[in-house]
Structure formats: C-alpha cells, structure tokens
CSV table of C-alpha atoms in Angstrom, one decimal:
chain,number,residue,atom,x,y,z
L,1,MET,CA,0.0,0.0,0.0
L,2,VAL,CA,1.3,3.5,-0.9
L,3,LYS,CA,1.8,5.8,2.0
L,4,ASP,CA,0.7,9.4,1.8
L,5,ALA,CA,4.3,10.6,2.4
L,6,ASP,CA,5.4,8.7,-0.7
L,7,VAL,CA,2.6,10.0,-2.9
L,8,ARG,CA,3.8,13.0,-4.8
L,9,PHE,CA,2.3,14.2,-8.1
L,10,THR,CA,4.5,16.3,-10.4
L,11,GLY,CA,2.9,15.7,-13.8
L,12,THR,CA,3.7,13.0,-16.3
L,13,LYS,CA,5.4,12.8,-19.7
L,14,ASP,CA,1.9,13.1,-21.2
L,15,TYR,CA,0.6,15.9,-19.0
L,16,VAL,CA,2.2,19.2,-18.2
L,17,ALA,CA,1.1,20.2,-14.7
L,18,SER,CA,1.9,23.7,-13.3
L,19,ASP,CA,3.6,24.0,-9.9
L,20,ASP,CA,0.3,25.3,-8.4
L,21,LEU,CA,-1.7,22.4,-9.8
L,22,ALA,CA,0.8,19.8,-8.6
L,23,MET,CA,0.8,21.4,-5.2
L,24,ALA,CA,-3.1,21.3,-5.1
L,25,VAL,CA,-3.1,17.6,-5.9
L,26,ASN,CA,-0.5,16.8,-3.3
L,27,ALA,CA,-2.3,19.0,-0.7
L,28,ALA,CA,-5.6,17.2,-1.2
L,29,ILE,CA,-3.9,13.8,-0.8
L,30,THR,CA,-2.2,14.9,2.4
L,31,LEU,CA,-5.4,16.4,3.8
L,32,GLU,CA,-7.4,13.4,2.7
L,33,ARG,CA,-10.0,15.7,1.2
L,34,PRO,CA,-11.6,15.7,-2.3
L,35,LEU,CA,-9.8,17.9,-4.8
L,36,LEU,CA,-12.3,20.1,-6.5
L,37,VAL,CA,-11.0,21.3,-9.9
L,38,LYS,CA,-12.6,24.1,-11.8
L,39,GLY,CA,-11.7,25.7,-15.1
L,40,GLU,CA,-12.8,26.4,-18.6
L,41,PRO,CA,-14.0,23.4,-20.6
L,42,GLY,CA,-11.0,21.9,-22.4
L,43,THR,CA,-8.3,22.8,-19.9
L,44,GLY,CA,-7.6,19.2,-18.9
L,45,LYS,CA,-9.6,18.7,-15.7
L,46,THR,CA,-10.8,15.2,-16.5
L,47,GLU,CA,-7.4,14.3,-18.0
L,48,LEU,CA,-5.8,15.4,-14.7
L,49,ALA,CA,-7.5,12.6,-12.8
L,50,ARG,CA,-6.3,10.0,-15.3
L,51,GLN,CA,-2.8,11.3,-15.2
L,52,VAL,CA,-2.7,11.4,-11.4
L,53,ALA,CA,-3.8,7.7,-11.5
L,54,ALA,CA,-1.1,6.9,-14.0
L,55,ALA,CA,1.6,8.8,-12.1
L,56,LEU,CA,0.8,7.2,-8.8
L,57,ASP,CA,0.2,3.8,-10.3
L,58,MET,CA,-3.4,3.6,-9.2
L,59,THR,CA,-6.5,2.4,-11.0
L,60,ILE,CA,-9.0,5.1,-11.9
L,61,ILE,CA,-12.7,4.7,-11.4
L,62,GLU,CA,-14.7,7.3,-13.3
L,63,TRP,CA,-18.2,8.5,-12.4
L,64,ASN,CA,-19.5,10.7,-15.3
L,65,VAL,CA,-22.3,12.8,-13.9
L,66,LYS,CA,-25.3,13.8,-16.0
L,67,SER,CA,-28.3,16.0,-15.4
L,68,THR,CA,-30.3,12.9,-14.4
L,69,THR,CA,-27.7,11.4,-12.1
L,70,ARG,CA,-28.6,10.9,-8.4
L,71,ALA,CA,-26.1,10.6,-5.6
L,72,GLN,CA,-27.6,7.3,-4.6
L,73,GLN,CA,-26.4,5.8,-7.9
L,74,GLY,CA,-22.8,6.4,-6.7
L,75,LEU,CA,-23.4,4.2,-3.7
L,76,TYR,CA,-25.7,1.4,-5.0
L,77,GLU,CA,-29.1,0.8,-6.6
L,78,TYR,CA,-31.6,-1.8,-5.4
L,79,ASP,CA,-33.6,-3.4,-8.2
L,80,ALA,CA,-36.9,-4.0,-6.5
L,81,VAL,CA,-38.7,-4.4,-9.8
L,82,SER,CA,-36.6,-7.4,-10.8
L,83,ARG,CA,-37.0,-9.0,-7.4
L,84,LEU,CA,-40.8,-8.6,-7.5
L,85,ARG,CA,-40.8,-10.2,-11.0
L,86,ASP,CA,-38.6,-13.1,-9.9
L,87,SER,CA,-40.8,-13.7,-6.8
L,88,GLN,CA,-43.8,-14.0,-9.1
L,89,LEU,CA,-41.9,-16.4,-11.3
L,90,GLY,CA,-40.8,-18.5,-8.3
L,91,ASP,CA,-37.1,-17.8,-8.9
L,92,ASN,CA,-35.0,-19.1,-6.0
L,93,ARG,CA,-32.7,-16.1,-6.1
L,94,VAL,CA,-35.5,-13.9,-4.5
L,95,GLY,CA,-34.4,-14.8,-1.0
L,96,ASP,CA,-30.9,-13.3,-1.6
L,97,VAL,CA,-31.4,-9.5,-1.4
L,98,ALA,CA,-27.8,-8.9,-2.3
L,99,ALA,CA,-28.4,-10.4,-5.8
L,100,TYR,CA,-30.5,-7.3,-6.6
L,101,ILE,CA,-28.0,-4.7,-5.4
L,102,ARG,CA,-26.1,-3.0,-8.2
L,103,ARG,CA,-22.8,-1.5,-6.9
L,104,GLY,CA,-22.0,2.2,-7.6
L,105,LYS,CA,-18.7,3.9,-8.3
L,106,LEU,CA,-18.1,4.8,-4.6
L,107,TRP,CA,-18.7,1.2,-3.6
L,108,GLU,CA,-16.2,0.1,-6.2
L,109,ALA,CA,-13.6,2.6,-5.0
L,110,PHE,CA,-14.2,1.8,-1.3
L,111,THR,CA,-13.8,-1.9,-1.7
L,112,ALA,CA,-11.0,-2.0,-4.3
L,113,PRO,CA,-8.1,-4.1,-3.0
L,114,GLU,CA,-5.6,-1.3,-3.9
L,115,ARG,CA,-6.0,2.4,-3.5
L,116,THR,CA,-7.7,4.1,-6.4
L,117,VAL,CA,-8.3,7.5,-7.9
L,118,LEU,CA,-12.1,8.2,-7.9
L,119,LEU,CA,-13.1,10.8,-10.5
L,120,ILE,CA,-16.5,12.5,-10.1
L,121,ASP,CA,-16.7,14.3,-13.4
L,122,GLU,CA,-18.7,17.4,-14.0
L,123,ILE,CA,-20.5,17.4,-10.7
L,124,ASP,CA,-22.2,20.7,-11.6
L,125,LYS,CA,-24.3,19.0,-14.2
L,126,ALA,CA,-26.4,17.3,-11.6
L,127,ASP,CA,-29.2,18.7,-9.3
L,128,ILE,CA,-28.1,21.2,-6.7
L,129,GLU,CA,-28.7,18.7,-3.9
L,130,PHE,CA,-26.4,16.1,-5.5
L,131,PRO,CA,-23.2,17.4,-3.8
L,132,ASN,CA,-24.9,17.7,-0.4
L,133,ASP,CA,-26.2,14.1,-0.7
L,134,LEU,CA,-22.6,12.9,-0.9
L,135,LEU,CA,-21.2,14.9,2.1
L,136,GLN,CA,-21.3,12.2,4.7
L,137,GLU,CA,-20.1,9.4,2.5
L,138,LEU,CA,-17.1,11.3,1.2
L,139,ASP,CA,-16.3,12.6,4.8
L,140,ARG,CA,-16.6,9.3,6.6
L,141,MET,CA,-15.6,7.0,3.7
L,142,GLU,CA,-18.5,4.7,4.5
L,143,PHE,CA,-22.2,4.2,3.9
L,144,HIS,CA,-25.0,1.9,5.0
L,145,VAL,CA,-26.9,-0.5,2.7
L,146,TYR,CA,-30.3,-0.6,4.2
L,147,GLU,CA,-31.6,-3.6,2.2
L,148,THR,CA,-28.9,-5.9,3.5
L,149,GLY,CA,-28.0,-4.1,6.8
L,150,GLU,CA,-24.3,-4.0,6.0
L,151,THR,CA,-22.0,-1.0,6.2
L,152,ILE,CA,-19.5,-0.5,3.4
L,153,ARG,CA,-16.2,1.1,4.6
L,154,ALA,CA,-13.3,2.2,2.5
L,155,VAL,CA,-10.5,-0.5,2.6
L,156,ASN,CA,-8.1,2.1,1.2
L,157,ARG,CA,-9.2,5.7,1.1
L,158,PRO,CA,-9.4,6.7,-2.6
L,159,VAL,CA,-7.9,9.9,-4.0
L,160,VAL,CA,-11.1,11.8,-4.9
L,161,ILE,CA,-10.9,14.3,-7.8
L,162,ILE,CA,-14.1,16.3,-8.6
L,163,THR,CA,-14.4,18.4,-11.7
L,164,SER,CA,-16.8,21.3,-12.4
L,165,ASN,CA,-17.3,23.6,-15.4
L,166,ASN,CA,-18.9,26.2,-13.1
L,167,GLU,CA,-22.3,25.8,-14.7
L,168,LYS,CA,-23.9,26.2,-11.3
L,169,GLU,CA,-22.8,27.2,-7.8
L,170,LEU,CA,-21.9,24.4,-5.4
L,171,PRO,CA,-23.2,24.4,-1.8
L,172,ASP,CA,-21.0,26.0,0.9
L,173,ALA,CA,-21.1,22.8,3.1
L,174,PHE,CA,-19.7,20.8,0.2
L,175,LEU,CA,-17.0,23.4,-0.7
L,176,ARG,CA,-15.8,23.4,2.9
L,177,ARG,CA,-14.9,19.8,2.6
L,178,CYS,CA,-12.8,20.1,-0.5
L,179,PHE,CA,-9.4,21.4,-1.5
L,180,PHE,CA,-10.0,23.8,-4.3
L,181,HIS,CA,-8.0,24.6,-7.4
L,182,TYR,CA,-8.9,26.6,-10.5
L,183,ILE,CA,-6.9,25.7,-13.6
L,184,ARG,CA,-6.1,29.0,-15.3
L,185,PHE,CA,-5.6,29.1,-19.0
L,186,PRO,CA,-1.8,28.5,-19.6
L,187,GLU,CA,0.6,31.3,-20.5
L,188,ILE,CA,2.2,30.9,-23.9
L,189,ASP,CA,5.4,29.2,-22.6
L,190,THR,CA,3.4,26.6,-20.7
L,191,LEU,CA,1.2,26.1,-23.8
L,192,LYS,CA,4.3,25.5,-25.9
L,193,ALA,CA,5.3,22.8,-23.4
L,194,ILE,CA,1.9,21.2,-23.7
L,195,VAL,CA,2.1,21.3,-27.5
L,196,ASP,CA,5.6,19.7,-27.4
L,197,VAL,CA,4.1,16.7,-25.5
L,198,HIS,CA,1.6,16.1,-28.3
L,199,TYR,CA,3.6,17.3,-31.4
L,200,PRO,CA,7.3,17.1,-30.7
L,201,GLY,CA,9.5,18.6,-33.4
L,202,ILE,CA,6.9,21.1,-34.6
L,203,LYS,CA,8.6,24.0,-36.4
L,204,ASP,CA,9.2,26.8,-34.1
L,205,ARG,CA,8.1,29.6,-36.5
L,206,LEU,CA,4.9,27.8,-37.3
L,207,LEU,CA,4.2,27.2,-33.6
L,208,THR,CA,5.0,30.8,-32.6
L,209,THR,CA,2.8,32.2,-35.4
L,210,ALA,CA,0.0,29.8,-34.7
L,211,LEU,CA,0.0,30.5,-30.9
L,212,THR,CA,0.2,34.2,-31.4
L,213,GLN,CA,-2.8,34.1,-33.7
L,214,PHE,CA,-4.6,31.7,-31.2
L,215,TYR,CA,-4.1,34.1,-28.3
L,216,GLU,CA,-5.4,37.0,-30.5
L,217,VAL,CA,-8.5,35.0,-31.1
L,218,ARG,CA,-9.0,34.2,-27.4
L,219,GLU,CA,-8.5,37.9,-26.5
L,220,THR,CA,-11.0,39.3,-29.0
L,221,PRO,CA,-13.6,41.4,-27.2
L,222,GLY,CA,-17.1,40.0,-27.5
L,223,LEU,CA,-16.1,36.4,-28.1
L,224,LYS,CA,-18.9,34.1,-26.8
L,225,LYS,CA,-16.7,31.0,-26.4
L,226,LYS,CA,-13.0,31.3,-26.1
L,227,PRO,CA,-11.1,28.4,-27.7
L,228,SER,CA,-9.5,26.1,-25.2
L,229,THR,CA,-6.3,24.0,-24.9
L,230,SER,CA,-7.9,21.0,-26.5
L,231,GLU,CA,-9.1,23.1,-29.4
L,232,VAL,CA,-5.7,24.6,-30.1
L,233,LEU,CA,-4.3,21.1,-30.1
L,234,ASP,CA,-6.9,20.1,-32.7
L,235,TRP,CA,-6.1,23.2,-34.8
L,236,LEU,CA,-2.4,22.5,-34.8
L,237,LYS,CA,-3.1,18.9,-35.8
L,238,LEU,CA,-5.0,20.2,-38.8
L,239,LEU,CA,-2.2,22.7,-39.7
L,240,LEU,CA,0.3,19.9,-39.6
L,241,ALA,CA,-1.9,17.6,-41.7
L,242,GLU,CA,-2.3,20.3,-44.3
L,243,ASP,CA,1.5,20.9,-44.2
L,244,LEU,CA,1.0,24.6,-43.7
L,245,ASP,CA,3.8,26.9,-42.6
L,246,ALA,CA,4.0,30.2,-40.8
L,247,GLU,CA,3.5,32.2,-44.0
L,248,ASP,CA,0.3,30.4,-44.8
L,249,LEU,CA,-1.2,31.6,-41.5
L,250,ARG,CA,-0.3,35.2,-41.8
L,251,ARG,CA,-3.4,37.4,-42.2
L,252,ASN,CA,-3.7,40.9,-43.6
L,253,GLY,CA,-6.0,43.3,-42.0
L,254,THR,CA,-9.0,42.3,-44.1
L,255,ALA,CA,-8.7,38.5,-43.6
L,256,ALA,CA,-12.1,37.4,-42.3
L,257,LEU,CA,-11.1,34.3,-40.3
L,258,PRO,CA,-8.2,32.2,-39.2
L,259,LYS,CA,-7.4,29.3,-41.5
L,260,LEU,CA,-9.3,26.1,-40.5
L,261,HIS,CA,-11.2,28.3,-38.0
L,262,GLY,CA,-13.8,25.6,-37.4
L,263,ALA,CA,-11.4,24.0,-34.9
L,264,LEU,CA,-11.3,27.2,-32.9
L,265,LEU,CA,-14.7,28.9,-33.3
L,266,LYS,CA,-17.6,26.8,-32.3
L,267,ASN,CA,-20.7,28.9,-32.8
L,268,GLU,CA,-22.1,31.2,-35.5
L,269,GLN,CA,-22.0,34.3,-33.3
L,270,ASP,CA,-18.2,34.2,-33.0
L,271,VAL,CA,-17.8,33.5,-36.7
L,272,ALA,CA,-20.0,36.5,-37.4
L,273,LEU,CA,-18.0,38.6,-35.0
L,274,PHE,CA,-14.8,38.0,-37.0
L,275,GLU,CA,-16.6,38.7,-40.2
L,276,ARG,CA,-17.8,42.0,-38.9
L,277,LEU,CA,-14.3,42.9,-37.7
L,278,ALA,CA,-12.9,42.1,-41.2
L,279,PHE,CA,-15.7,44.2,-42.8
L,280,MET,CA,-14.8,47.1,-40.6
L,281,ALA,CA,-11.1,46.7,-41.4
L,282,ARG,CA,-11.9,46.7,-45.2
L,283,GLY,CA,-13.9,49.9,-44.7
L,284,ARG,CA,-10.9,51.6,-43.1
L,285,SER,CA,-8.4,50.5,-45.7
C-alpha cells in the first residue's frame, strides 16, 4: 500500500502540470480531502485525474455525472422491480437480497483491493442537492446498505478528484470539505510545453505564429466562447496535416477568419464577430 508521504504528483510525460496544480493535488492527498478542480472546458480537468492515477500507479474509477444522475447511484441501486418479478416467477434467487443490489462507483472505490483514484466528473451537471447528498459518504468514507444491513467502509481511502465547469454554484457545506484549485488558461510558454508533448518537433516559426494568432482570437472582445487548450491542439493537428507553414497563417487586416477556423470557433455568433471585424477593417483600408 502506498503511504501518503510517498505520494507526490509532479505531472507525467503526457501531462504538463503547473507547480500550483501539482501542489493542489498533493495537498488534497495529504489532507485526505476531495480535490475540486474548476476551469474552462477543455483545460484538462478530466485528464488530470487520469494522469494522477497513471503517475501514482493507481486504478482510476470514473463516475461521469449527468443531469439525471442521483447521488444514490454512486453508492448502490436496489432493483426492487426485478426482485418482484422473480418472486412472481418463483425464482430461488429472490431470497438473496444482495443479488438485486447494483454497486455504484463509490462502492467500487471503497472496496477496491488497492488504493484508487475516484473521478467524479462534471458534478455541476447534476441537481443542486447532489453534492450535499454525498457529504457524509465522502467525509466518513463509509455508507449503509439498508436492504442488507451492511456498512461499506473504505478499505483504502481513494484519492477523490471532482471536476466542475462552473455551470452552477456548489453548496458551501460541500465546498468546505474540498481542497479547491482553478486551472487557469496557460501562458504561452506553458502552452508550448503542452504542444511539445503532443507534437514534438513542430517547427518553431509555425508554432509561434499559430499560438500568437490563437491568443489574439482568445482575447478578441465580445467572443462568446474562447477556444480552449484541447481546441488549439486540434487546430495544430490540422495545420500539420495540411502541411501549412508560418507564412500560410499570416493574415492581412482584411482577412475574415483564421485558417481552418472551425477547430477554434464553435458557434455562429463568434464567426459572425470575426466577419464584422474584417468588414470594418476593409472599410478603413
């Protein structure tokens, strides 16, 4: 079993973690509290949990939250309908209540033979009561199964990482029990390091020109959705596939949109914004 003192996350060869992010992961592990990670969509929140698991040689258990997800599903679900049907059919299994219990992701993490990373992904998608309904279970690392009378306790306390896209506010009582970190959008040097992980050997002039243009797009006033890290990586992949160079990317003042802009701009309002800016630039020229 890995001791907390031996557990240190510094990033991986596939994931560039800032010093602040690595510190947040290690602090949450030391405090034995869930790490709540917020940030723009596409900044690597979900991937962080996977890379923490890889770096610490732990299995990852992923619970992907949806708008219809209930907290109880993370513990277990009792299939009373199937048991009733089986009783009507005379099935011998009906006397074994445990046969109708479906284990949830917390149950899996609590009873895993080795310590795991438990990812609760996009918790803000669920109902506002969802986080509060998990307070006691995440605090005590145990829960009661009423149908069988047993208590499920964590054999090895999992490393819990919770992500949020900030779609709704989370309850104060829940926030108090978490260590919080906001993943800020990376500066250009960090972004270059991230790109180098995915596309080693990319020509420096192409990368500099592309990232300069990318940040100009992100900083355009009135943009509805700023392109993210994952989107710039997609864009660079297309540029490389089309064998474009730095000169191909250069725009004059009247160019409407960046080349292959569909990888960066994801709604018609933002496309229209750049078209208006180009129209105004043509009017001034």
